[in-house]
Amino acid sequence: MATTFDVVVIGAGPGGYVAAIRAAQLGFSTACIDEWKNDKGGPAPGGTCTNIGCIPSKALLQSSENFEDAGHHFADHGIGLTNLTIDVPKMMARKKTVVKQNNDGINYLFKKNKIQFFHGRGSFAKKGEGGWEIAVAGTKPDTLLAKHVIVATGSNPRALPGAAFDEKSVLSNDGALAIDHIPKTLGIVGSGVIGLEMGSVWRRLGAEVTILEALPTFLGAVDTQIATEAHKAFTRQGLKIVLGVKISGVAAAGEGVAVSYTDAAGTAQTLACEKLIVSIGRVPNTIGLNAEAVGLALDERGFVTVDGDCKTNLESVWAIGDVVRGPMLAHKAEEEGVAVAERIAGQKPHVDFNTVPWVIYTSPEIAWVGQTEQQLKAAGRAYRSGTFPFMANGRARALGDTTGLVKVLADEKSDEILGVHIIGPMASELIAEAVVAMEFKASAEDIGRICHAHPSLSEATKEAALAVDKRALNF
Ligand code: FAD
Ligand code: NAI
């Protein structure tokens, strides 16, 4: 006899595990199925984000930033160091510990919220009496009966045609986070979020990094002024970014690989590198769900088709996170997870994609929310812009990190904030104020009139908001 649950969630990434917690909080009997295995074959809930995404990448970004600071910036503070070394296995062991702490945290949350966890692959068996039969194929095969199913099966890295990931020379994000020594030369295909974050890690540790990007513009989705600043900063740091390339092949060469491509001028080139990270986007993961057998509709790119409420074409089947349309971000997946659980409970939550913040955790960090200046121009929207450089911010000077700026875009007439774009220290934290402001439909003047602590980086946001009305105080 199958055990019946009000809600069965397939996938325990940030979308799935958070959906399960919210469902349990709302009083539903809840199960969560996840197939991720740790080194010992045991469960490792948390999905891509926890195991080979957000968390380990931020651990390595922190370690490598500390190394770079010690090597290049401590001296400015009068701190002298001789024989600075980096122990890559130790750095990786720390990363592993951080990941495990997060896996353990989710296991604890499952117990605390009385969510039954099943380790294995979940797939649709059939529509039974009173719900969906979900088969669990794992160490302990099982069948669950679900009144509601939430599909949260995430995404996988996209490979270059003809260059499958071997995780030795041709690396996905998984391999990129587990290189056991500092490669002399590192090639990266794709100058998106992963390319820049991983490129920064290994460049800081001493690798010669070359990034090959297909598009002729750098960070096209980012506000152009911010992207230009970022390009300058990364190039100054030593990241070699080649735009407008067309990759024609990847072949084994000695201990590494050779990437053949034509550059923007159409000239044939070869990049020889010890390791190659391919970060050209991700594809939705529906492998093993048995979607076809039950008629779960997918779109032409393989995403589970959903409406604005994350409802699929099947009754009482919902889908959230990377496996559906919208930005592939952990916090977007979480918001959708909470919203779906609340919809199942008859509530009317709302997820506004326009206020989903983006962060690139490079140094300087890049963060934004809302519309870019180029989007506003293209839409013919009348706007005013205010910027404030960290160079003129006292806290940034004290930190010794004055690269970048804050930019506020506001409606020309109503002054409503339409977008905030930050490049600079702690942009990942500063963006939260802008998200709150936009959620509350604040005007630039509202931020300008709010008392911000001095000295703090957040004063740069206040000053940029004042600059919209040409009344910045410190610039
Ligand atoms: P996932 O996290 O992919 O989880 C899906 C889970 O479902 C997995 O555990 C998988 O094993 C399981 N699963 C799949 N199919 C089945 C099945 N049939 N049965 C059982 N289990 C199944 N986003 C950010 O917001 N901030 C960041 O800093 C950030 N950094 C990133 C860094 C890297 C290197 C990468 C690759 C991604 C990063 N992301 C970041 C993106 C983020 O990881 C994803 O947006 C997020 O993990 C999506 O969550 P999800 O729950 O939809 O899916
Ligand atoms: P991405 O979409 O950010 O960037 C991919 C880049 O590869 C693009 O610039 C694209 O033009 C380029 N590209 C595509 N095909 C190419 C080709 N054949 N040759 C050369 N360049 C090519 O994807 P990425 O970096 O793989 O990351 C996937 C997703 O993971 C991100 O979009 C983001 O949603 C998420 N992520 C989020 C992070 C964060 O929030 N800090 C960190 C890392 C990943």
Coordinates of C-alpha atoms and ligand atoms in Angstrom, one line a residue:
M1 CA 0.0 0.0 0.0
A2 CA 1.4 3.4 -1.0
T3 CA 1.7 5.9 1.8
T4 CA -0.5 8.9 1.0
F5 CA 0.8 12.5 1.4
D6 CA -0.9 15.8 0.8
V7 CA 2.2 17.1 -1.0
V8 CA 5.1 15.2 -2.6
V9 CA 8.0 17.3 -3.7
I10 CA 10.4 15.8 -6.3
G11 CA 13.8 17.4 -5.8
A12 CA 15.4 18.9 -2.7
G13 CA 17.2 21.9 -4.2
P14 CA 16.4 25.3 -2.9
G15 CA 13.1 25.2 -4.7
G16 CA 12.1 21.8 -3.5
Y17 CA 13.2 21.7 0.1
V18 CA 11.8 25.2 0.7
A19 CA 8.5 24.2 -0.9
A20 CA 8.4 21.2 1.4
I21 CA 9.1 23.3 4.5
R22 CA 6.3 25.8 3.6
A23 CA 3.9 23.0 2.8
A24 CA 4.6 21.3 6.2
Q25 CA 4.3 24.7 8.0
L26 CA 0.8 25.0 6.4
G27 CA -0.2 21.7 8.0
F28 CA 0.2 19.4 5.0
S29 CA 1.6 15.9 5.3
T30 CA 4.7 16.3 3.1
A31 CA 7.3 14.1 1.5
C32 CA 10.4 15.2 -0.4
I33 CA 12.3 12.9 -2.8
D34 CA 15.9 13.6 -3.8
E35 CA 18.5 11.4 -5.6
W36 CA 21.7 13.4 -4.9
K37 CA 24.4 11.3 -3.4
N38 CA 27.3 12.4 -1.3
D39 CA 30.8 10.7 -1.5
K40 CA 29.6 7.8 0.6
G41 CA 26.4 7.3 -1.4
G42 CA 24.2 8.8 1.2
P43 CA 21.7 11.6 0.7
A44 CA 23.0 15.2 0.1
P45 CA 19.9 17.4 0.0
G46 CA 20.2 21.0 -1.3
G47 CA 20.5 20.3 -5.0
T48 CA 22.8 22.0 -7.4
C49 CA 22.9 25.1 -5.2
T50 CA 24.2 23.4 -2.1
N51 CA 26.4 20.7 -3.7
I52 CA 27.9 22.1 -6.8
G53 CA 26.6 25.6 -7.2
C54 CA 26.0 28.7 -5.0
I55 CA 27.5 27.4 -1.8
P56 CA 30.8 25.8 -2.9
S57 CA 31.4 28.6 -5.4
K58 CA 31.0 31.2 -2.7
A59 CA 33.3 29.2 -0.4
L60 CA 36.1 29.1 -3.0
L61 CA 35.5 32.8 -4.0
Q62 CA 36.0 33.7 -0.3
S63 CA 39.2 31.6 0.0
S64 CA 40.7 32.9 -3.2
E65 CA 39.8 36.5 -2.2
N66 CA 41.5 36.1 1.1
F67 CA 44.6 34.8 -0.7
E68 CA 44.5 37.8 -3.1
D69 CA 44.0 40.3 -0.3
A70 CA 46.9 38.8 1.7
G71 CA 49.2 38.8 -1.4
H72 CA 48.2 42.2 -2.8
H73 CA 46.3 44.4 -0.4
F74 CA 47.5 43.6 3.2
A75 CA 50.7 45.6 2.6
D76 CA 48.6 48.8 2.2
H77 CA 47.5 48.3 5.8
G78 CA 51.1 47.9 7.0
I79 CA 50.7 44.1 7.3
G80 CA 53.7 42.2 6.0
L81 CA 53.7 38.6 5.0
T82 CA 56.5 36.4 3.8
N83 CA 56.2 33.1 2.2
L84 CA 52.4 33.3 1.5
T85 CA 51.2 29.9 0.3
I86 CA 47.9 28.4 -0.7
D87 CA 47.1 24.8 0.2
V88 CA 44.5 23.8 -2.5
P89 CA 43.5 20.5 -0.9
K90 CA 42.8 22.3 2.4
M91 CA 40.8 25.0 0.6
M92 CA 38.8 22.2 -1.1
A93 CA 38.3 20.4 2.2
R94 CA 37.0 23.6 3.8
K95 CA 34.6 23.9 0.8
K96 CA 33.4 20.4 1.4
T97 CA 32.8 21.1 5.1
V98 CA 30.7 24.2 4.2
V99 CA 28.7 22.1 1.8
K100 CA 28.2 19.4 4.4
Q101 CA 27.0 21.9 7.0
N102 CA 24.4 23.0 4.5
N103 CA 23.3 19.4 3.7
D104 CA 23.1 18.7 7.4
G105 CA 21.1 21.9 8.0
I106 CA 18.5 20.7 5.4
N107 CA 18.3 17.2 7.0
Y108 CA 17.7 18.9 10.3
L109 CA 15.0 21.1 8.8
F110 CA 13.2 18.1 7.3
K111 CA 13.1 16.5 10.7
K112 CA 12.1 19.6 12.5
N113 CA 9.2 20.1 10.1
K114 CA 8.2 16.4 10.1
I115 CA 8.9 16.1 6.3
Q116 CA 9.5 12.5 5.2
F117 CA 12.6 12.4 3.1
F118 CA 13.1 9.6 0.5
H119 CA 16.5 9.1 -1.0
G120 CA 16.2 8.0 -4.7
R121 CA 14.8 9.0 -8.0
G122 CA 11.2 10.0 -8.1
S123 CA 9.1 9.4 -11.2
F124 CA 5.4 9.6 -12.2
A125 CA 3.9 6.1 -12.2
K126 CA 0.2 6.9 -12.9
K127 CA -2.8 8.8 -11.8
G128 CA -4.3 6.7 -9.2
E129 CA -7.4 6.9 -7.0
G130 CA -7.0 10.0 -4.9
G131 CA -3.8 11.3 -6.4
W132 CA -0.6 10.7 -8.3
E133 CA 1.4 7.5 -7.8
I134 CA 5.1 8.5 -7.5
A135 CA 7.6 5.7 -7.6
V136 CA 10.8 6.1 -5.7
A137 CA 13.8 4.1 -7.1
G138 CA 16.5 4.1 -4.5
T139 CA 18.1 2.0 -1.8
K140 CA 14.6 1.5 -0.4
P141 CA 12.2 1.4 -3.4
D142 CA 8.8 2.8 -2.5
T143 CA 5.5 4.1 -3.9
L144 CA 3.9 7.3 -2.6
L145 CA 0.4 8.6 -3.3
A146 CA 0.4 12.4 -3.7
K147 CA -2.6 14.6 -3.6
H148 CA -0.3 17.4 -5.0
V149 CA 3.1 17.0 -6.7
I150 CA 5.7 19.7 -6.9
V151 CA 8.3 19.1 -9.5
A152 CA 11.6 20.8 -8.6
T153 CA 14.1 18.8 -10.5
G154 CA 16.4 21.7 -11.4
S155 CA 18.9 21.9 -14.3
N156 CA 22.1 20.5 -15.7
P157 CA 25.1 22.2 -17.4
R158 CA 24.9 22.6 -21.2
A159 CA 27.8 21.0 -23.0
L160 CA 29.5 22.3 -26.1
P161 CA 28.6 20.1 -29.1
G162 CA 31.3 17.5 -29.6
A163 CA 33.0 18.2 -26.3
A164 CA 31.3 16.1 -23.6
F165 CA 32.3 16.9 -20.0
D166 CA 34.9 14.5 -18.7
E167 CA 35.5 16.5 -15.5
K168 CA 39.2 16.0 -16.0
S169 CA 40.1 18.4 -18.9
V170 CA 36.6 19.6 -20.0
L171 CA 34.8 20.7 -16.9
S172 CA 31.3 21.6 -16.0
N173 CA 30.6 23.6 -12.8
D174 CA 31.0 20.3 -10.9
G175 CA 34.6 19.8 -12.1
A176 CA 35.4 23.5 -12.0
L177 CA 34.7 23.5 -8.2
A178 CA 37.0 20.5 -7.6
I179 CA 40.2 21.2 -9.4
D180 CA 42.9 19.7 -7.1
H181 CA 45.8 22.1 -8.1
I182 CA 46.2 25.5 -9.6
P183 CA 46.2 25.0 -13.4
K184 CA 48.9 27.0 -15.2
T185 CA 46.4 27.8 -17.9
L186 CA 42.6 27.8 -17.7
G187 CA 40.3 28.3 -20.6
I188 CA 36.6 29.2 -20.0
V189 CA 33.9 29.1 -22.7
G190 CA 31.2 31.6 -21.8
S191 CA 31.7 34.9 -19.9
G192 CA 28.4 34.6 -18.0
V193 CA 28.0 34.2 -14.3
I194 CA 29.8 30.9 -13.8
G195 CA 32.6 31.9 -16.2
L196 CA 33.3 35.1 -14.3
E197 CA 33.0 33.6 -10.8
M198 CA 35.1 30.5 -11.5
G199 CA 37.6 32.5 -13.7
S200 CA 38.0 34.9 -10.7
V201 CA 38.7 32.1 -8.3
W202 CA 41.4 30.5 -10.4
R203 CA 42.9 33.8 -11.6
R204 CA 43.3 34.9 -8.0
L205 CA 45.1 31.7 -7.2
G206 CA 47.6 32.2 -10.0
A207 CA 46.1 30.5 -13.2
E208 CA 46.4 32.4 -16.5
V209 CA 42.7 32.6 -17.4
T210 CA 41.3 33.2 -20.9
I211 CA 37.5 33.5 -21.4
L212 CA 36.0 32.9 -24.8
E213 CA 32.6 34.5 -25.3
A214 CA 30.3 34.1 -28.3
L215 CA 28.5 37.4 -28.0
P216 CA 30.2 40.6 -29.2
T217 CA 29.1 42.5 -26.0
F218 CA 30.3 41.7 -22.5
L219 CA 27.5 40.9 -20.0
G220 CA 24.7 42.0 -22.3
A221 CA 22.0 41.5 -19.7
V222 CA 23.7 43.9 -17.3
D223 CA 23.3 47.7 -17.4
T224 CA 25.8 48.8 -20.0
Q225 CA 27.5 51.4 -17.8
I226 CA 28.0 48.7 -15.1
A227 CA 29.2 46.1 -17.7
T228 CA 31.7 48.5 -19.0
E229 CA 33.1 49.2 -15.5
A230 CA 33.2 45.4 -14.9
H231 CA 35.1 44.7 -18.1
K232 CA 37.7 47.4 -17.2
A233 CA 38.1 45.9 -13.7
F234 CA 38.4 42.3 -14.7
T235 CA 40.8 43.1 -17.5
R236 CA 42.9 45.1 -15.1
Q237 CA 43.0 42.1 -12.8
G238 CA 44.4 40.0 -15.6
L239 CA 41.3 38.1 -16.8
K240 CA 41.7 37.8 -20.6
I241 CA 38.2 38.1 -22.1
V242 CA 37.8 37.5 -25.9
L243 CA 34.4 38.5 -27.3
G244 CA 32.7 37.5 -30.5
V245 CA 34.3 34.1 -30.9
K246 CA 32.9 31.1 -32.7
I247 CA 34.1 27.8 -31.3
S248 CA 34.8 25.2 -33.9
G249 CA 36.2 22.4 -31.9
V250 CA 37.8 21.1 -28.7
A251 CA 40.5 18.4 -28.9
A252 CA 42.8 16.7 -26.5
A253 CA 46.3 18.2 -26.6
G254 CA 49.0 16.8 -24.4
E255 CA 47.9 17.1 -20.7
G256 CA 45.1 19.5 -21.6
V257 CA 42.9 20.6 -24.5
A258 CA 43.1 22.9 -27.6
V259 CA 40.1 25.0 -28.4
S260 CA 39.8 26.0 -32.0
Y261 CA 37.8 29.2 -32.7
T262 CA 37.5 32.1 -35.0
D263 CA 37.8 35.5 -33.4
A264 CA 35.6 38.6 -34.0
A265 CA 37.7 39.5 -37.1
G266 CA 37.1 36.0 -38.5
T267 CA 40.7 34.8 -38.0
A268 CA 41.2 31.2 -37.0
Q269 CA 42.8 30.9 -33.5
T270 CA 43.7 28.2 -31.0
L271 CA 43.6 28.3 -27.3
A272 CA 45.7 25.7 -25.6
C273 CA 44.9 25.2 -21.9
E274 CA 45.5 22.7 -19.1
K275 CA 41.8 22.8 -18.1
L276 CA 38.7 24.0 -19.9
I277 CA 35.5 25.1 -18.1
V278 CA 32.4 25.2 -20.2
S279 CA 29.8 27.5 -18.8
I280 CA 27.4 28.3 -21.6
G281 CA 24.2 28.1 -19.7
R282 CA 22.1 25.3 -18.2
V283 CA 19.3 23.1 -19.5
P284 CA 16.2 22.0 -17.5
N285 CA 16.4 18.5 -16.0
T286 CA 13.4 16.2 -16.4
I287 CA 15.5 13.0 -16.8
G288 CA 13.9 10.1 -15.2
L289 CA 10.6 11.8 -14.3
N290 CA 8.6 9.7 -16.7
A291 CA 7.0 13.0 -17.9
E292 CA 6.1 11.6 -21.3
A293 CA 4.1 8.6 -19.9
V294 CA 1.8 10.8 -17.9
G295 CA 1.6 13.6 -20.5
L296 CA 3.4 16.3 -18.5
A297 CA 3.9 19.0 -21.1
L298 CA 7.4 20.4 -21.8
D299 CA 8.2 23.3 -24.0
E300 CA 10.5 23.2 -27.1
R301 CA 13.5 23.8 -24.9
G302 CA 12.6 21.1 -22.4
F303 CA 11.3 23.3 -19.5
V304 CA 8.2 22.0 -17.8
T305 CA 5.4 24.2 -19.1
V306 CA 3.7 26.2 -16.4
D307 CA 1.4 29.2 -16.1
G308 CA 2.1 32.3 -14.0
D309 CA 1.1 30.3 -10.9
C310 CA 3.5 27.4 -11.6
K311 CA 0.6 25.1 -12.5
T312 CA 1.5 22.5 -15.1
N313 CA -1.0 21.0 -17.6
L314 CA -1.7 18.1 -15.2
E315 CA -4.2 18.5 -12.4
S316 CA -2.5 19.1 -9.0
V317 CA 1.0 19.0 -10.5
W318 CA 3.1 22.1 -10.1
A319 CA 6.7 22.9 -11.1
I320 CA 9.1 25.4 -9.8
G321 CA 12.7 26.6 -10.0
D322 CA 15.3 25.9 -12.8
V323 CA 13.1 23.3 -14.5
V324 CA 10.6 26.1 -15.4
R325 CA 10.9 29.4 -17.3
G326 CA 12.4 32.5 -15.6
P327 CA 15.8 33.2 -14.1
M328 CA 17.8 30.2 -13.0
L329 CA 18.4 31.5 -9.5
A330 CA 18.2 29.8 -6.1
H331 CA 16.1 32.6 -4.5
K332 CA 13.7 32.6 -7.5
A333 CA 13.2 28.8 -7.0
E334 CA 12.6 29.4 -3.3
E335 CA 10.0 32.1 -3.8
E336 CA 8.2 29.9 -6.3
G337 CA 8.3 27.0 -3.8
V338 CA 6.8 29.1 -1.0
A339 CA 4.1 30.5 -3.4
V340 CA 3.1 27.0 -4.7
A341 CA 2.7 25.6 -1.2
E342 CA 0.6 28.6 -0.3
R343 CA -1.5 28.3 -3.4
I344 CA -2.2 24.6 -2.5
A345 CA -3.5 26.0 0.8
G346 CA -5.8 28.3 -1.1
Q347 CA -3.8 31.5 -0.5
K348 CA -3.0 34.1 -3.1
P349 CA 0.8 34.8 -3.1
H350 CA 2.6 36.6 -5.8
V351 CA 6.2 36.4 -7.2
D352 CA 7.3 39.5 -9.0
F353 CA 10.1 38.6 -11.4
N354 CA 10.9 42.3 -11.8
T355 CA 12.1 42.5 -8.2
V356 CA 14.3 39.3 -8.3
P357 CA 17.8 40.5 -7.6
W358 CA 20.8 39.3 -9.5
V359 CA 24.3 39.1 -8.0
I360 CA 27.6 38.2 -9.6
Y361 CA 30.0 37.4 -6.7
T362 CA 33.2 38.6 -8.4
S363 CA 35.4 41.4 -7.1
P364 CA 34.0 43.9 -7.5
E365 CA 30.7 42.4 -7.0
I366 CA 27.9 43.2 -9.4
A367 CA 24.2 43.3 -8.3
W368 CA 21.1 44.7 -9.8
V369 CA 17.3 44.7 -9.7
G370 CA 14.7 46.0 -12.1
Q371 CA 15.3 47.5 -15.5
T372 CA 18.6 48.5 -17.1
E373 CA 19.1 51.8 -18.8
Q374 CA 19.2 50.1 -22.2
Q375 CA 15.9 48.4 -21.5
L376 CA 14.2 51.7 -20.5
K377 CA 15.6 53.3 -23.6
A378 CA 14.3 50.5 -25.8
A379 CA 10.9 50.7 -24.1
G380 CA 10.8 54.5 -24.7
R381 CA 10.3 55.1 -21.0
A382 CA 11.2 58.6 -19.7
Y383 CA 13.6 58.2 -16.8
R384 CA 16.2 60.0 -14.8
S385 CA 19.5 58.5 -13.7
G386 CA 21.6 59.2 -10.6
T387 CA 25.0 57.7 -10.0
F388 CA 27.5 57.8 -7.1
P389 CA 31.0 56.4 -7.2
F390 CA 32.4 54.4 -4.2
M391 CA 35.5 56.6 -4.7
A392 CA 33.6 59.3 -2.9
N393 CA 32.3 57.0 -0.1
G394 CA 34.2 57.2 3.3
R395 CA 33.6 53.6 4.2
A396 CA 34.8 52.3 0.8
R397 CA 38.0 54.4 1.3
A398 CA 38.5 53.0 4.8
L399 CA 38.0 49.5 3.4
G400 CA 40.5 50.2 0.6
D401 CA 37.9 49.1 -2.0
T402 CA 36.7 52.1 -4.0
T403 CA 36.0 50.5 -7.4
G404 CA 32.6 51.0 -8.9
L405 CA 29.4 52.9 -8.4
V406 CA 25.7 52.8 -7.5
K407 CA 23.2 53.8 -10.2
V408 CA 19.6 54.5 -9.6
L409 CA 17.1 54.8 -12.4
A410 CA 13.7 56.4 -11.7
D411 CA 10.6 57.4 -13.7
E412 CA 11.0 60.9 -15.0
K413 CA 7.6 62.1 -13.7
S414 CA 6.6 59.9 -10.7
D415 CA 10.2 59.4 -9.5
E416 CA 9.4 55.7 -8.9
I417 CA 12.5 53.6 -8.8
L418 CA 12.7 51.4 -12.0
G419 CA 16.1 49.8 -11.5
V420 CA 19.2 49.9 -9.3
H421 CA 22.6 48.7 -10.5
I422 CA 25.7 48.3 -8.3
I423 CA 29.2 47.4 -9.0
G424 CA 31.5 47.5 -6.0
P425 CA 32.2 46.2 -2.5
M426 CA 29.3 44.2 -0.9
A427 CA 27.0 44.9 -3.8
S428 CA 25.3 41.6 -2.9
E429 CA 24.2 43.0 0.4
L430 CA 23.5 46.5 -0.7
I431 CA 21.0 45.4 -3.4
A432 CA 18.6 44.3 -0.7
E433 CA 17.7 47.9 0.1
A434 CA 16.9 48.5 -3.5
V435 CA 14.7 45.4 -3.7
V436 CA 12.7 46.5 -0.6
A437 CA 12.3 50.0 -2.1
M438 CA 11.1 48.6 -5.4
E439 CA 8.7 46.2 -3.7
F440 CA 7.2 49.1 -1.9
K441 CA 7.1 51.2 -5.1
A442 CA 9.4 53.7 -3.5
S443 CA 10.6 56.8 -5.3
A444 CA 14.3 57.8 -5.5
E445 CA 13.5 60.7 -3.2
D446 CA 12.2 58.1 -0.6
I447 CA 15.7 56.5 -0.4
G448 CA 17.3 60.0 -0.5
R449 CA 15.3 61.0 2.6
I450 CA 16.0 57.9 4.6
C451 CA 18.7 58.2 7.3
H452 CA 21.6 55.8 6.4
A453 CA 24.3 55.0 8.9
H454 CA 27.7 56.8 8.5
P455 CA 30.1 55.7 7.5
S456 CA 28.6 52.9 5.4
L457 CA 28.6 51.6 1.9
S458 CA 24.8 52.1 1.8
E459 CA 25.3 55.8 1.9
A460 CA 26.4 55.4 -1.8
T461 CA 22.9 54.1 -2.6
K462 CA 21.3 57.1 -0.8
E463 CA 23.6 59.5 -2.7
A464 CA 22.8 57.9 -6.0
A465 CA 19.1 58.3 -5.2
L466 CA 19.8 62.0 -4.4
A467 CA 21.8 62.3 -7.6
V468 CA 18.6 61.4 -9.6
D469 CA 17.4 64.9 -8.6
K470 CA 21.0 66.3 -9.1
R471 CA 21.4 66.8 -5.3
A472 CA 24.0 64.4 -4.2
L473 CA 25.7 65.8 -1.2
N474 CA 29.2 64.3 -1.3
F475 CA 30.0 64.3 -5.1
Ligands
FAD1 P1 18.4 22.2 -8.1 O1 19.2 23.0 -7.1 O2 19.1 21.8 -9.4 O3 17.9 20.9 -7.4 C1 17.2 19.9 -8.0 C2 17.3 18.6 -7.2 O4 16.4 17.6 -7.8 C3 18.7 18.0 -7.2 O5 19.1 17.6 -5.9 C4 18.5 16.7 -8.1 O6 19.3 15.6 -7.6 C5 17.1 16.4 -7.8 N1 16.4 15.6 -8.8 C6 16.3 15.8 -10.1 N2 15.5 14.9 -10.7 C7 15.1 14.0 -9.7 C8 14.2 12.9 -9.7 N3 13.6 12.5 -10.7 N4 14.1 12.3 -8.5 C9 14.7 12.7 -7.3 N5 15.5 13.8 -7.3 C10 15.7 14.5 -8.5 N6 21.9 30.9 -7.9 C11 21.9 31.9 -7.1 O7 20.8 32.4 -6.8 N7 23.0 32.4 -6.4 C12 24.2 31.9 -6.7 O8 25.2 32.4 -6.1 C13 24.3 30.8 -7.6 N8 25.5 30.3 -7.8 C14 25.6 29.2 -8.7 C15 26.9 28.7 -9.0 C16 27.0 27.6 -9.8 C17 28.3 27.1 -10.1 C18 25.8 27.0 -10.4 C19 25.9 25.9 -11.3 C20 24.6 27.6 -10.2 C21 24.4 28.7 -9.3 N9 23.2 29.2 -9.0 C22 23.1 30.3 -8.2 C23 22.0 28.7 -9.6 C24 21.3 27.8 -8.6 O9 22.1 26.8 -8.2 C25 20.0 27.2 -9.2 O10 19.2 28.3 -9.7 C26 19.2 26.5 -8.1 O11 20.0 25.4 -7.6 C27 17.9 25.9 -8.7 O12 17.2 25.3 -7.7 P2 16.2 24.1 -8.0 O13 15.6 23.7 -6.7 O14 15.3 24.5 -9.0 O15 17.1 22.9 -8.6
NAI2 P1 25.1 32.3 -18.4 O1 23.8 32.3 -19.1 O2 25.2 33.2 -17.2 O3 26.3 32.6 -19.4 C1 26.6 31.8 -20.5 C2 27.4 32.6 -21.4 O4 27.9 31.7 -22.4 C3 26.7 33.7 -22.2 O5 27.4 34.9 -22.1 C4 26.6 33.2 -23.6 O6 26.6 34.2 -24.6 C5 27.9 32.3 -23.7 N1 27.8 31.3 -24.7 C6 26.8 30.5 -25.0 N2 27.1 29.6 -25.9 C7 28.4 29.9 -26.2 C8 29.4 29.3 -27.1 N3 29.0 28.3 -27.9 N4 30.6 29.8 -27.2 C9 31.0 30.8 -26.4 N5 30.1 31.4 -25.5 C10 28.9 30.9 -25.4 O7 25.3 30.8 -18.0 P2 26.3 30.1 -16.9 O8 27.4 31.0 -16.6 O9 26.6 28.7 -17.5 O10 25.4 30.0 -15.6 C11 24.2 29.3 -15.7 C12 23.2 29.9 -14.8 O11 23.5 29.6 -13.4 C13 23.2 31.4 -14.8 O12 22.5 32.0 -15.9 C14 22.6 31.8 -13.5 O13 21.2 31.7 -13.7 C15 23.1 30.6 -12.6 N6 24.2 31.1 -11.8 C16 24.0 32.1 -10.9 C17 25.0 32.6 -10.2 C18 24.7 33.8 -9.3 O14 23.6 34.1 -9.0 N7 25.7 34.4 -8.7 C19 26.3 32.1 -10.2 C20 26.5 31.0 -11.2 C21 25.4 30.6 -11.9

